[in-house]
Coordinates of N, CA, C and O in Angstrom, one line a residue:
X197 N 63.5 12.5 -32.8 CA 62.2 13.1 -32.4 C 61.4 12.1 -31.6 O 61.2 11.0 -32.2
X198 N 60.8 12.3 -30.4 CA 59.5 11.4 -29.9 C 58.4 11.4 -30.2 O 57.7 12.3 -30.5
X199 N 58.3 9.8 -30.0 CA 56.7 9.7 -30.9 C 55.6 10.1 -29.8 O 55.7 9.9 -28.6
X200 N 54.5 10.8 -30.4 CA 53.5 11.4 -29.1 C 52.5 9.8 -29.1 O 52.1 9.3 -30.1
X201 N 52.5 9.5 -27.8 CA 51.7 8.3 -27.4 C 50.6 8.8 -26.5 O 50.7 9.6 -25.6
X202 N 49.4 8.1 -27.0 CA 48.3 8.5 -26.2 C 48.4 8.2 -24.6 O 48.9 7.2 -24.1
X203 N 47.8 9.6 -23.8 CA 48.0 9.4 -22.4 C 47.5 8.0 -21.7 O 48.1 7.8 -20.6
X204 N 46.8 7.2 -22.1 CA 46.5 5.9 -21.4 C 48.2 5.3 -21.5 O 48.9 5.1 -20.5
X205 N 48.6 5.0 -22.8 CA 49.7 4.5 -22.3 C 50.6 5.0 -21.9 O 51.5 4.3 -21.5
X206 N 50.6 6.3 -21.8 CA 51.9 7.4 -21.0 C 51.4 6.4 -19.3 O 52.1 5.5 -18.8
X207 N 50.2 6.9 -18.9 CA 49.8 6.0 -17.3 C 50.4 4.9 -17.6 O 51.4 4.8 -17.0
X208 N 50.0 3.9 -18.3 CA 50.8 2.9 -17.9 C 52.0 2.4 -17.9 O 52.4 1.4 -17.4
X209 N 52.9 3.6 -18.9 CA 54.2 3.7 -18.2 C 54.5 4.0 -17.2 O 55.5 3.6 -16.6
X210 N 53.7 5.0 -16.7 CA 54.0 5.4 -15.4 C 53.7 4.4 -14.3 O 54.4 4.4 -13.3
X211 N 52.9 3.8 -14.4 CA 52.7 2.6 -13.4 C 53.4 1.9 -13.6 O 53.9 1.7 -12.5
X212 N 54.0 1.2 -14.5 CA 55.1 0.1 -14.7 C 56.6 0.6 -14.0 O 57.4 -0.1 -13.4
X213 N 56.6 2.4 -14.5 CA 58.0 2.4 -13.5 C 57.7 2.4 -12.5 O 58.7 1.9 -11.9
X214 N 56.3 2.8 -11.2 CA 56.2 2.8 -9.6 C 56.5 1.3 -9.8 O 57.6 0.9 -9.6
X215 N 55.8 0.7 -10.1 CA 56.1 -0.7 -10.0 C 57.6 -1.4 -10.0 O 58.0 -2.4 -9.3
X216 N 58.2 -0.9 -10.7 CA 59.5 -1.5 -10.8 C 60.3 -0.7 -10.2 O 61.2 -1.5 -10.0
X217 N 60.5 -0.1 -9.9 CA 61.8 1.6 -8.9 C 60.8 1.9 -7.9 O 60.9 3.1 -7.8
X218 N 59.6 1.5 -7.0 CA 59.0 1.9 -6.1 C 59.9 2.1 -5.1 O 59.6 2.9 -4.3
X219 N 61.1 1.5 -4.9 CA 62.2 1.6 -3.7 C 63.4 2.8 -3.9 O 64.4 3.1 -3.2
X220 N 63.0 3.5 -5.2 CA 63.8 4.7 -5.5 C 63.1 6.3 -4.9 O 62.1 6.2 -4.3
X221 N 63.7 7.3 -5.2 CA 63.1 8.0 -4.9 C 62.7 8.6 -6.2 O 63.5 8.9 -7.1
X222 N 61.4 8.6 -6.0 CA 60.5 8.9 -7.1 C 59.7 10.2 -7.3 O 58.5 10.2 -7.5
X223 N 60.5 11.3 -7.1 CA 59.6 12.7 -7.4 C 59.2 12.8 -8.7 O 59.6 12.3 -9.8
X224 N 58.4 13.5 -8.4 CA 57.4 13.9 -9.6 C 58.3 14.5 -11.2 O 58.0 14.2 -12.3
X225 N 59.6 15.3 -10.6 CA 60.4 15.7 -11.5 C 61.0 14.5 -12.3 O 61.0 14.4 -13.5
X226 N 61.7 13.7 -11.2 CA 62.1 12.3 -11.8 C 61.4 11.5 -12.8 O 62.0 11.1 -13.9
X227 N 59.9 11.2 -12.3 CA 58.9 10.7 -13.4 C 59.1 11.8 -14.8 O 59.4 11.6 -16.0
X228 N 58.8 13.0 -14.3 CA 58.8 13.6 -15.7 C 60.5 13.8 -16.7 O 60.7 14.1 -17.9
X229 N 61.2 13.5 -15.8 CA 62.7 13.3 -16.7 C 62.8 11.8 -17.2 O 63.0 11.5 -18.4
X230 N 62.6 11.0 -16.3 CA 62.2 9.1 -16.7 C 61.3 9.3 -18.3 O 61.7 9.1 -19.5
X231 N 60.6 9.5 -18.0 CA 59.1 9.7 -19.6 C 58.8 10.5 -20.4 O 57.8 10.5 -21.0
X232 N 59.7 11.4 -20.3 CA 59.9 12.6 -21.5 C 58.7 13.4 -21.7 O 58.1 13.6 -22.8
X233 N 58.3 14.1 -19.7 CA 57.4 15.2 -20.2 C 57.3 15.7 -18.7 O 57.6 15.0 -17.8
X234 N 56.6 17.2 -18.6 CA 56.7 18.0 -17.3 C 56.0 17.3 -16.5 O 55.0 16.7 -16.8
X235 N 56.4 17.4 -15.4 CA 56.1 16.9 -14.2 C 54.5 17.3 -13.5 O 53.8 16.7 -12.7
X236 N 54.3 18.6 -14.1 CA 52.5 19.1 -13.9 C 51.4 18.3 -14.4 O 50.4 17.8 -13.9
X237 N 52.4 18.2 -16.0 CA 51.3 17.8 -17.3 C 51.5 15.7 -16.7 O 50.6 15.0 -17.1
X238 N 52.1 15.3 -16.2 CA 52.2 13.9 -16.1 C 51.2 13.7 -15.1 O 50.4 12.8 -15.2
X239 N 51.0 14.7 -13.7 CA 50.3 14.2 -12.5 C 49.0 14.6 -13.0 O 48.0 13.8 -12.9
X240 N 48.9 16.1 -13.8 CA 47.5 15.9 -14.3 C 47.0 15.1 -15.1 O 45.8 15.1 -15.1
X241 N 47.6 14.4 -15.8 CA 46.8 13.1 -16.7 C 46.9 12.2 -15.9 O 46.0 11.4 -15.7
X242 N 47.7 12.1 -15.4 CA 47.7 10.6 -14.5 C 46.3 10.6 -13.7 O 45.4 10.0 -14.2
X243 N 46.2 11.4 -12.5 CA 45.1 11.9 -12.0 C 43.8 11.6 -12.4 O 42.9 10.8 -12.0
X244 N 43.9 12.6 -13.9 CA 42.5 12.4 -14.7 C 42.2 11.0 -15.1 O 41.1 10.6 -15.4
X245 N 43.5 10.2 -15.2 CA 42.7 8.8 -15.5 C 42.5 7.9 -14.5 O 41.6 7.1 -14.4
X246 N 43.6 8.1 -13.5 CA 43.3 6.5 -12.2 C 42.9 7.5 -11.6 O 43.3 7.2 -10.5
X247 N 42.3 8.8 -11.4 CA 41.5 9.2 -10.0 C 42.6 9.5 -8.9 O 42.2 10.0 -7.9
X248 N 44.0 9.1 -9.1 CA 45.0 9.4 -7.8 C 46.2 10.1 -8.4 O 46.3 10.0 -9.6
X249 N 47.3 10.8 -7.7 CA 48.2 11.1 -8.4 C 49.2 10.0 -7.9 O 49.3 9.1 -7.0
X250 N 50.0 10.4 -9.0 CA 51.2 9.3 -9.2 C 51.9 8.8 -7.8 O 52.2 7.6 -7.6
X251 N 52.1 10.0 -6.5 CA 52.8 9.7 -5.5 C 51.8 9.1 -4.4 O 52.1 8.6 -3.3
X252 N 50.7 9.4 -4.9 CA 49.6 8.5 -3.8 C 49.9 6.9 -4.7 O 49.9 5.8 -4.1
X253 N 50.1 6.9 -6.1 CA 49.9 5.5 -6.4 C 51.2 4.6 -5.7 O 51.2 3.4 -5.2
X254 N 52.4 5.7 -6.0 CA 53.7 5.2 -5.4 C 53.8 4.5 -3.7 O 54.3 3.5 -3.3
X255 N 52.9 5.8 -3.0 CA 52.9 5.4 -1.6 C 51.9 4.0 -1.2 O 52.1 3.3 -0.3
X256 N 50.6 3.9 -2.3 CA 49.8 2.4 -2.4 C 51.1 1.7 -2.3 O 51.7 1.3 -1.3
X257 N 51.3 1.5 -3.4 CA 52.7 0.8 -3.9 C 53.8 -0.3 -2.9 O 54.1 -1.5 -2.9
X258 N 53.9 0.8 -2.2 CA 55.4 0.8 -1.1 C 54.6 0.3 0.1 O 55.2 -0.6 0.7
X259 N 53.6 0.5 0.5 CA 52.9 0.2 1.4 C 52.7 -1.3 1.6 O 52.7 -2.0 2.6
X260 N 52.3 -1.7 -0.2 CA 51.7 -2.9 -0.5 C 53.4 -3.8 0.1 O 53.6 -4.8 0.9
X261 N 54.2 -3.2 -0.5 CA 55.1 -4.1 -0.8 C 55.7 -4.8 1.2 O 56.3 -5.8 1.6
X262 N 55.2 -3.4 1.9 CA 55.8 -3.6 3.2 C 54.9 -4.1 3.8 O 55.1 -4.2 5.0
X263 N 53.7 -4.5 3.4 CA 52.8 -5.1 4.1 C 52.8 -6.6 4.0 O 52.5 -7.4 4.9
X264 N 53.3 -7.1 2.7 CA 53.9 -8.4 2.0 C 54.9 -8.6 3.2 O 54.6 -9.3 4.1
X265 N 56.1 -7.6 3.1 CA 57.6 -7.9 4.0 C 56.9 -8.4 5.4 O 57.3 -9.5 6.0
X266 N 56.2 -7.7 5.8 CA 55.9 -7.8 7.3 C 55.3 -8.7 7.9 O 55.2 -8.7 9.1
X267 N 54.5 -10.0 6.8 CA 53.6 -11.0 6.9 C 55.1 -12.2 6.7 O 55.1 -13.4 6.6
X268 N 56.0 -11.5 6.6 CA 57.6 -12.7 6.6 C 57.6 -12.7 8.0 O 57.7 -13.9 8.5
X269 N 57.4 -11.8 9.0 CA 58.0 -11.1 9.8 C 59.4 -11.5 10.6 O 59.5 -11.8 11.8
X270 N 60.6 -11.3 9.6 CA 62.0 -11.4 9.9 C 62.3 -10.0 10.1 O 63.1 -9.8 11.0
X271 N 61.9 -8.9 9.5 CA 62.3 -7.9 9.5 C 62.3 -6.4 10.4 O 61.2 -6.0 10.9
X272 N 63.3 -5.8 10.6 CA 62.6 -4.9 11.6 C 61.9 -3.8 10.8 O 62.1 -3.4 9.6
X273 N 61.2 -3.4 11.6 CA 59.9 -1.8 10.7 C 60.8 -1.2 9.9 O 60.7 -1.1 8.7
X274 N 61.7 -0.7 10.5 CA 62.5 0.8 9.8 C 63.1 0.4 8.5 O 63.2 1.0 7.5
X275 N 63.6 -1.4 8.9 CA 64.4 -1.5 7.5 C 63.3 -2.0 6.1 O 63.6 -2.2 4.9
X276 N 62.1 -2.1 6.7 CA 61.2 -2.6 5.6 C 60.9 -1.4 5.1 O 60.4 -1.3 4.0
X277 N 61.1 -0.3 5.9 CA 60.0 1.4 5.3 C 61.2 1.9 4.8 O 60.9 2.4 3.6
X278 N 62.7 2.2 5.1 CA 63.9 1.9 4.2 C 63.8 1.7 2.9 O 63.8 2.6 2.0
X279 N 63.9 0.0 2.9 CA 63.8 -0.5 2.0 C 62.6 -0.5 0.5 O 62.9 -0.7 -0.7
X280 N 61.7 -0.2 0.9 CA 60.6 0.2 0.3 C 60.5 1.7 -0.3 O 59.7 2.2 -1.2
X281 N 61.3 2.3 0.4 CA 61.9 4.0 -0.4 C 61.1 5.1 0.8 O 61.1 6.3 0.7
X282 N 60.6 4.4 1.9 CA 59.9 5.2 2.8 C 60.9 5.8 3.8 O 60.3 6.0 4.8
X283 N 61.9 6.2 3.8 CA 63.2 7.2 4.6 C 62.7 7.4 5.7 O 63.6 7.2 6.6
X284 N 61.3 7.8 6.3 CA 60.7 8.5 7.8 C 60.3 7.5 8.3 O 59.2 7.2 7.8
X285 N 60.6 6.5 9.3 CA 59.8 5.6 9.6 C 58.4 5.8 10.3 O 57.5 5.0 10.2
X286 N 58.5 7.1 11.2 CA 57.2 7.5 11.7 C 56.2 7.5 10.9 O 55.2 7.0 11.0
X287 N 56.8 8.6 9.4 CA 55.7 8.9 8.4 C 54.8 7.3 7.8 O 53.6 7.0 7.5
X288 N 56.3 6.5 7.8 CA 55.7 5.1 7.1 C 54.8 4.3 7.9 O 54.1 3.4 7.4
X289 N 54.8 4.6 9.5 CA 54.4 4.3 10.2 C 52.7 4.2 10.4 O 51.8 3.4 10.6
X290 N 52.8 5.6 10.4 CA 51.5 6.6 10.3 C 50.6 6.3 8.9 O 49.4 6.2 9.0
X291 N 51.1 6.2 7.5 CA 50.8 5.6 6.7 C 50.2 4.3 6.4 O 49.1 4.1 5.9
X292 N 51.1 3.6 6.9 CA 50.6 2.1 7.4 C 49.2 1.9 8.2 O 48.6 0.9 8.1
X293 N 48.9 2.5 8.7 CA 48.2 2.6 9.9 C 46.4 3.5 9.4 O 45.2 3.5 9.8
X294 N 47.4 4.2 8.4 CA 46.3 5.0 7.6 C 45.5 4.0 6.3 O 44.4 4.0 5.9
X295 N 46.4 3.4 6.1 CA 45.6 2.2 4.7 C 45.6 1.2 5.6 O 44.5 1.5 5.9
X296 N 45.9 0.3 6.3 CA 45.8 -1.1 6.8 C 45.1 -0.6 8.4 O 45.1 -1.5 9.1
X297 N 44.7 0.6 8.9 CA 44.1 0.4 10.1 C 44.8 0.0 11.2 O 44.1 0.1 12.2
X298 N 46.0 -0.4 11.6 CA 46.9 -1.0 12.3 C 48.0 -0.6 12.1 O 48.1 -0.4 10.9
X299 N 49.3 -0.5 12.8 CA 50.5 0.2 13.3 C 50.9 -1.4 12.7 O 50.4 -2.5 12.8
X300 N 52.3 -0.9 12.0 CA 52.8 -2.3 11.4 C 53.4 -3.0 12.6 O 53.9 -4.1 12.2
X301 N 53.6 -2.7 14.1 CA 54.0 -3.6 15.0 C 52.2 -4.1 15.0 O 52.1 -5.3 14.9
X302 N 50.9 -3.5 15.0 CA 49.8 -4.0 15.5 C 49.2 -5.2 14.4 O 48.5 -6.1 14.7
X303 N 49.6 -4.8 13.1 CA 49.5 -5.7 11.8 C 50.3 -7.3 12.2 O 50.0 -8.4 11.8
X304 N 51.6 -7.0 13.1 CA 52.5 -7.9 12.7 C 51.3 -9.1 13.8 O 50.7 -10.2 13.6
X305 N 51.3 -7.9 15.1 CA 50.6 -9.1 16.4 C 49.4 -9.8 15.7 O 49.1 -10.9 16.0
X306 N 48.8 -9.0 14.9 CA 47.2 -9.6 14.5 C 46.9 -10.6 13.9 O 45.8 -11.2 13.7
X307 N 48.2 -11.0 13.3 CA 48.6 -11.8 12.2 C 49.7 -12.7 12.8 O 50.2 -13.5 12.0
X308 N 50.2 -12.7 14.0 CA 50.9 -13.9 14.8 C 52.5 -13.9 14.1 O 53.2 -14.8 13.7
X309 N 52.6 -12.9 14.2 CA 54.1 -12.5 13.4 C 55.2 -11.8 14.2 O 55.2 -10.6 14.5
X310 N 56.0 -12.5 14.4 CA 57.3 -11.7 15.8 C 57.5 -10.7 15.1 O 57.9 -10.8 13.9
X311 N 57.0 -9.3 15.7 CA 57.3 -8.1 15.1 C 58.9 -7.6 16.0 O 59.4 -8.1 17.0
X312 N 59.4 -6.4 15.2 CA 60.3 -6.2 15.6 C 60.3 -4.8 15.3 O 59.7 -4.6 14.2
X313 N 60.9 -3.4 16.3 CA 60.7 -2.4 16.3 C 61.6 -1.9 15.5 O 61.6 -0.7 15.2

């Protein structure tokens, strides 16, 4: 039988897995089979405590992580948005561009970094 754990630490399991499998694909169903509960009841508490749901935390996440990648700048875009679990590079594109203000080739120039398409 599972032990019922207060939702604060249910969230912070759930943050600890975006954090660690952010480069997996992470649906909502997934989280709720990973942590032993429906995938409604997980985004609504999550929600109610960080103010965001779990796949906006995931997409912070992935963002962060390709924003790190891109300040190396060895890499080309697609395989950093790839690699980060972002599959669409347009979407990740457009994303990028939506939290950091700049197109990750415009991030890479601003920041004196050989970008690559």
């Amino acid at each position: 039988m599972d032990k019922i754990i207060p939702n604060e630490v249910w969230v912070e399991e759930i943050d600890l897995l975006l954090k660690n499998h952010y480069d997996e694909d992470l649906s909502l169903e997934e989280l709720g089979q990973r942590l032993h509960g429906s995938s409604s009841y997980l985004r609504h508490i999550y929600k109610k405590i960080k103010g965001l749901t779990p796949q906006q935390e995931l997409t912070r996440i992935r963002l962060e992580q390709a924003r790190i990648r891109l300040l190396k700048g060895n890499e080309a875009i697609s395989e950093i948005a790839r690699d980060v679990g972002m599959m669409n590079t347009p979407y990740f594109i457009k994303s990028f561009k939506k939290r950091y203000g700049l197109a990750p080739n415009q991030y890479c120039k601003a920041y004196n970094i050989n970008s690559k398409k």
